[in-house]
Coordinates of C-alpha atoms and ligand atoms in Angstrom, one line a residue:
X25 CA 0.0 0.0 0.0
X26 CA 1.0 3.6 -0.7
X27 CA -0.3 6.5 1.4
X28 CA 0.0 9.9 -0.2
X29 CA 0.1 12.6 2.4
X30 CA 0.8 16.4 2.7
X31 CA 3.2 18.1 5.1
X32 CA 3.2 16.6 8.6
X33 CA 3.2 20.1 10.1
X34 CA 0.1 21.3 8.2
X35 CA -2.0 18.4 6.9
X36 CA -4.5 17.4 9.5
X37 CA -6.4 15.1 7.2
X38 CA -3.2 13.3 6.3
X39 CA -2.4 12.9 10.0
X40 CA -5.7 11.2 10.6
X41 CA -5.3 8.7 7.7
X42 CA -1.6 8.1 8.6
X43 CA -2.4 7.3 12.2
X44 CA -5.2 4.9 11.2
X45 CA -2.7 3.3 8.7
X46 CA -0.1 2.9 11.5
X47 CA -2.6 1.4 13.9
X48 CA -3.9 -1.0 11.2
X49 CA -0.4 -2.7 11.3
X50 CA -0.6 -3.1 7.5
X51 CA 2.8 -2.1 6.1
X52 CA 2.6 0.9 3.8
X53 CA 4.9 3.2 1.9
X54 CA 4.5 6.9 2.6
X55 CA 4.7 9.5 -0.2
X56 CA 4.8 13.1 0.9
X57 CA 3.7 16.1 -1.3
X58 CA 4.3 19.5 0.2
X59 CA 1.2 21.7 0.2
X60 CA 0.9 25.3 -1.1
X61 CA 3.7 25.0 -3.7
X62 CA 3.5 25.7 -7.5
X63 CA 3.5 22.0 -8.3
X64 CA 1.3 20.8 -5.4
X65 CA -1.9 20.2 -7.4
X66 CA -0.1 18.5 -10.3
X67 CA 1.8 16.2 -7.9
X68 CA -1.3 15.3 -6.0
X69 CA -3.2 14.6 -9.3
X70 CA -0.7 11.9 -10.1
X71 CA -2.3 9.8 -7.4
X72 CA -5.5 11.4 -6.1
X73 CA -8.5 12.2 -8.4
X74 CA -9.9 14.6 -5.8
X75 CA -6.7 16.7 -6.0
X76 CA -6.6 16.3 -2.2
X77 CA -4.5 14.3 0.2
X78 CA -4.6 11.8 1.8
X79 CA -5.0 9.2 -0.8
X80 CA -4.4 5.4 -0.4
X81 CA -3.3 3.2 -3.2
X82 CA -3.7 -0.5 -2.6
X83 CA -2.7 -2.3 -5.9
X84 CA -5.5 -1.5 -8.4
X85 CA -7.6 0.3 -5.7
X86 CA -7.4 4.0 -5.1
X87 CA -9.2 5.4 -2.1
X88 CA -9.3 9.1 -1.3
X89 CA -10.7 11.0 1.7
X90 CA -9.5 10.3 5.2
X91 CA -12.8 8.7 6.3
X92 CA -13.0 6.4 3.3
X93 CA -9.4 5.4 3.8
X94 CA -10.1 4.7 7.5
X95 CA -13.1 2.5 6.7
X96 CA -11.1 0.7 4.0
X97 CA -8.4 -0.1 6.5
X98 CA -10.9 -1.1 9.2
X99 CA -12.1 -3.8 6.8
X100 CA -8.5 -5.2 6.9
X101 CA -8.0 -4.5 10.6
X102 CA -11.3 -4.6 12.5
X103 CA -9.6 -3.6 15.8
X104 CA -9.6 0.0 14.5
X105 CA -13.2 0.4 15.7
X106 CA -14.6 -0.8 19.1
X107 CA -15.7 -4.4 19.1
X108 CA -19.1 -3.7 20.7
X109 CA -21.8 -2.7 18.2
X110 CA -23.2 0.2 20.2
X111 CA -19.7 1.6 21.0
X112 CA -18.7 1.2 17.3
X113 CA -21.8 3.2 16.2
X114 CA -20.9 5.9 18.7
X115 CA -17.2 6.0 17.7
X116 CA -18.3 6.3 14.1
X117 CA -20.6 9.2 15.0
X118 CA -17.6 10.9 16.7
X119 CA -15.3 10.4 13.7
X120 CA -18.0 11.6 11.3
X121 CA -19.0 14.6 13.4
X122 CA -15.3 15.6 13.3
X123 CA -15.0 14.9 9.6
X124 CA -18.0 17.0 8.6
X125 CA -18.0 19.6 11.4
X126 CA -16.2 22.2 13.5
X127 CA -15.7 24.6 10.5
X128 CA -14.9 27.7 12.7
X129 CA -12.3 26.0 14.7
X130 CA -10.7 24.5 11.6
X131 CA -10.6 27.9 9.9
X132 CA -9.5 30.0 12.9
X133 CA -7.0 27.5 14.3
X134 CA -5.7 25.5 11.4
X135 CA -3.2 22.8 12.3
X136 CA 0.4 24.0 12.4
X137 CA 2.3 21.8 14.7
X138 CA 5.4 24.0 14.8
X139 CA 3.3 27.0 15.9
X140 CA 3.3 28.0 19.6
X141 CA 1.2 31.0 20.5
X142 CA -1.4 32.3 22.8
X143 CA -4.4 33.1 20.8
X144 CA -6.1 36.3 22.0
X145 CA -9.5 36.2 20.3
X146 CA -11.7 33.3 19.4
X147 CA -15.0 33.8 17.6
X148 CA -18.2 32.8 19.4
X149 CA -18.7 29.9 17.0
X150 CA -15.1 28.6 17.6
X151 CA -15.7 28.8 21.4
X152 CA -18.9 26.8 21.0
X153 CA -17.3 24.2 18.8
X154 CA -14.5 23.8 21.4
X155 CA -17.0 23.3 24.1
X156 CA -18.9 20.8 22.0
X157 CA -15.6 18.8 21.6
X158 CA -14.9 18.9 25.3
X159 CA -18.4 17.7 26.1
X160 CA -18.0 14.8 23.6
X161 CA -14.6 13.9 25.1
X162 CA -16.0 14.0 28.6
X163 CA -18.9 11.7 27.8
X164 CA -16.8 9.1 26.0
X165 CA -14.0 9.1 28.5
X166 CA -16.3 8.8 31.5
X167 CA -17.9 5.8 30.0
X168 CA -14.7 4.1 28.7
X169 CA -12.4 5.2 31.6
X170 CA -9.8 6.0 28.9
X171 CA -7.1 6.4 28.1
X172 CA -8.6 6.9 24.7
X173 CA -12.2 7.9 23.8
X174 CA -13.4 4.3 23.6
X175 CA -10.7 2.7 25.7
X176 CA -8.2 1.4 23.1
X177 CA -7.0 3.8 20.4
X178 CA -9.7 3.8 17.6
X179 CA -10.4 5.7 14.4
X180 CA -12.3 8.3 16.6
X181 CA -9.0 9.1 18.3
X182 CA -7.1 9.5 15.0
X183 CA -9.8 12.0 14.0
X184 CA -9.4 14.0 17.2
X185 CA -5.6 13.9 17.3
X186 CA -5.2 17.1 15.1
X187 CA -7.6 18.9 17.5
X188 CA -5.2 18.1 20.4
X189 CA -2.4 19.6 18.2
X190 CA -4.4 22.7 17.6
X191 CA -5.3 23.1 21.3
X192 CA -1.6 22.9 22.1
X193 CA -0.4 25.3 19.3
X194 CA -3.0 28.0 20.0
X195 CA -2.7 27.9 23.8
X196 CA -6.4 27.0 24.3
X197 CA -7.0 27.1 28.0
X198 CA -8.6 23.7 28.9
X199 CA -9.8 23.2 32.5
X200 CA -11.4 19.8 32.1
X201 CA -9.3 17.2 33.9
X202 CA -10.5 14.4 31.6
X203 CA -9.7 16.4 28.5
X204 CA -6.2 17.2 29.8
X205 CA -5.7 13.5 30.5
X206 CA -6.9 12.6 27.1
X207 CA -4.6 15.2 25.5
X208 CA -1.7 13.7 27.3
X209 CA -2.6 10.2 26.2
X210 CA -2.7 11.4 22.5
X211 CA 0.6 13.2 22.9
X212 CA 2.2 10.2 24.4
X213 CA 1.0 7.7 21.8
X214 CA 4.2 6.5 19.9
X215 CA 2.7 7.0 16.5
X216 CA 1.6 10.6 17.3
X217 CA 5.0 11.3 18.7
X218 CA 6.6 10.1 15.5
X219 CA 4.4 12.2 13.4
X220 CA 5.1 15.3 15.5
X221 CA 8.9 14.6 15.5
X222 CA 8.8 14.4 11.7
X223 CA 6.6 17.6 11.5
X224 CA 9.2 19.5 13.5
X225 CA 12.0 18.4 11.2
X226 CA 10.2 19.7 8.0
X227 CA 11.7 22.9 6.7
X228 CA 9.1 25.4 5.4
X229 CA 9.8 27.3 2.2
X230 CA 10.5 30.9 2.9
X231 CA 7.6 33.1 1.7
X232 CA 8.9 35.9 -0.4
X233 CA 6.6 38.9 -0.6
X234 CA 6.7 41.5 -3.4
X235 CA 4.9 44.7 -4.2
X236 CA 3.3 43.6 -7.5
X237 CA -0.4 43.5 -7.2
X238 CA -2.4 40.2 -6.7
X239 CA 0.4 37.7 -7.2
X240 CA 0.4 34.4 -5.3
X241 CA 2.7 31.5 -5.7
Ligands
GSH8 N1 -12.4 15.7 3.2 C1 -11.0 15.4 2.8 C2 -10.2 16.7 3.0 C3 -8.8 16.6 2.3 C4 -8.1 17.9 2.3 O1 -8.7 19.0 2.3 N2 -6.8 17.9 2.1 C5 -5.9 19.1 2.0 C6 -4.7 18.9 2.9 S1 -5.1 18.7 4.6 C7 -5.4 19.1 0.6 O2 -5.2 18.1 0.0 N3 -5.1 20.3 0.1 C8 -4.4 20.5 -1.1 C9 -4.9 21.6 -1.9 O3 -6.0 22.0 -1.7 O4 -4.2 22.0 -2.8 C10 -10.4 14.3 3.7 O5 -11.0 14.0 4.7 O6 -9.4 13.6 3.3

């Protein structure tokens, strides 16, 4: 299998699929395409018809979108979802809500693992999305007793791992004890650690500004 991903520092959807692939225990080759460069789109298009990463290639099968990739891998490695039917349904709801939701948080606090700051202003919709996430985490963790949302690491945790990265980068003040414990568990996971280590090693391209009007890359 080949997994096509974006920068480890920036690509939250790649991080989700990559964590699921690691936890699946199915060996894979990783192909990294740096985002926001002149040739990003054409490079991604060599593999992914959606022009987005992540994309998984398994022989003749191409799967794009982090959730589709996760479900594909869960067919090979059923331990990626909880065993219990009701828990599995709940874990899927968590992952799907993450996949389709939280637009304000994703826009205002995009993943940037190298970034360390204290954000001064959060929009009301970002605040309410953060509170929703904390409420979801509290409910799952109080039922499972942790360390992960449904006990063992599942696809739901892979989907929330980039949220933990954002909370850390933007200095989001979390008071919930269970959320702090969960964030520690995510940070201490060996695969998350490896992703973060590799993100820290990436060298961003310097951005050169100029005074011609309306030029981008
Ligand atoms: N819904 C998609 C979103 C994928 C996505 O937006 N990927 C971004 C990187 S995190 C991308 O490929 N951007 C490249 C571009 O827009 O040029 C998923 O879950 O995989």
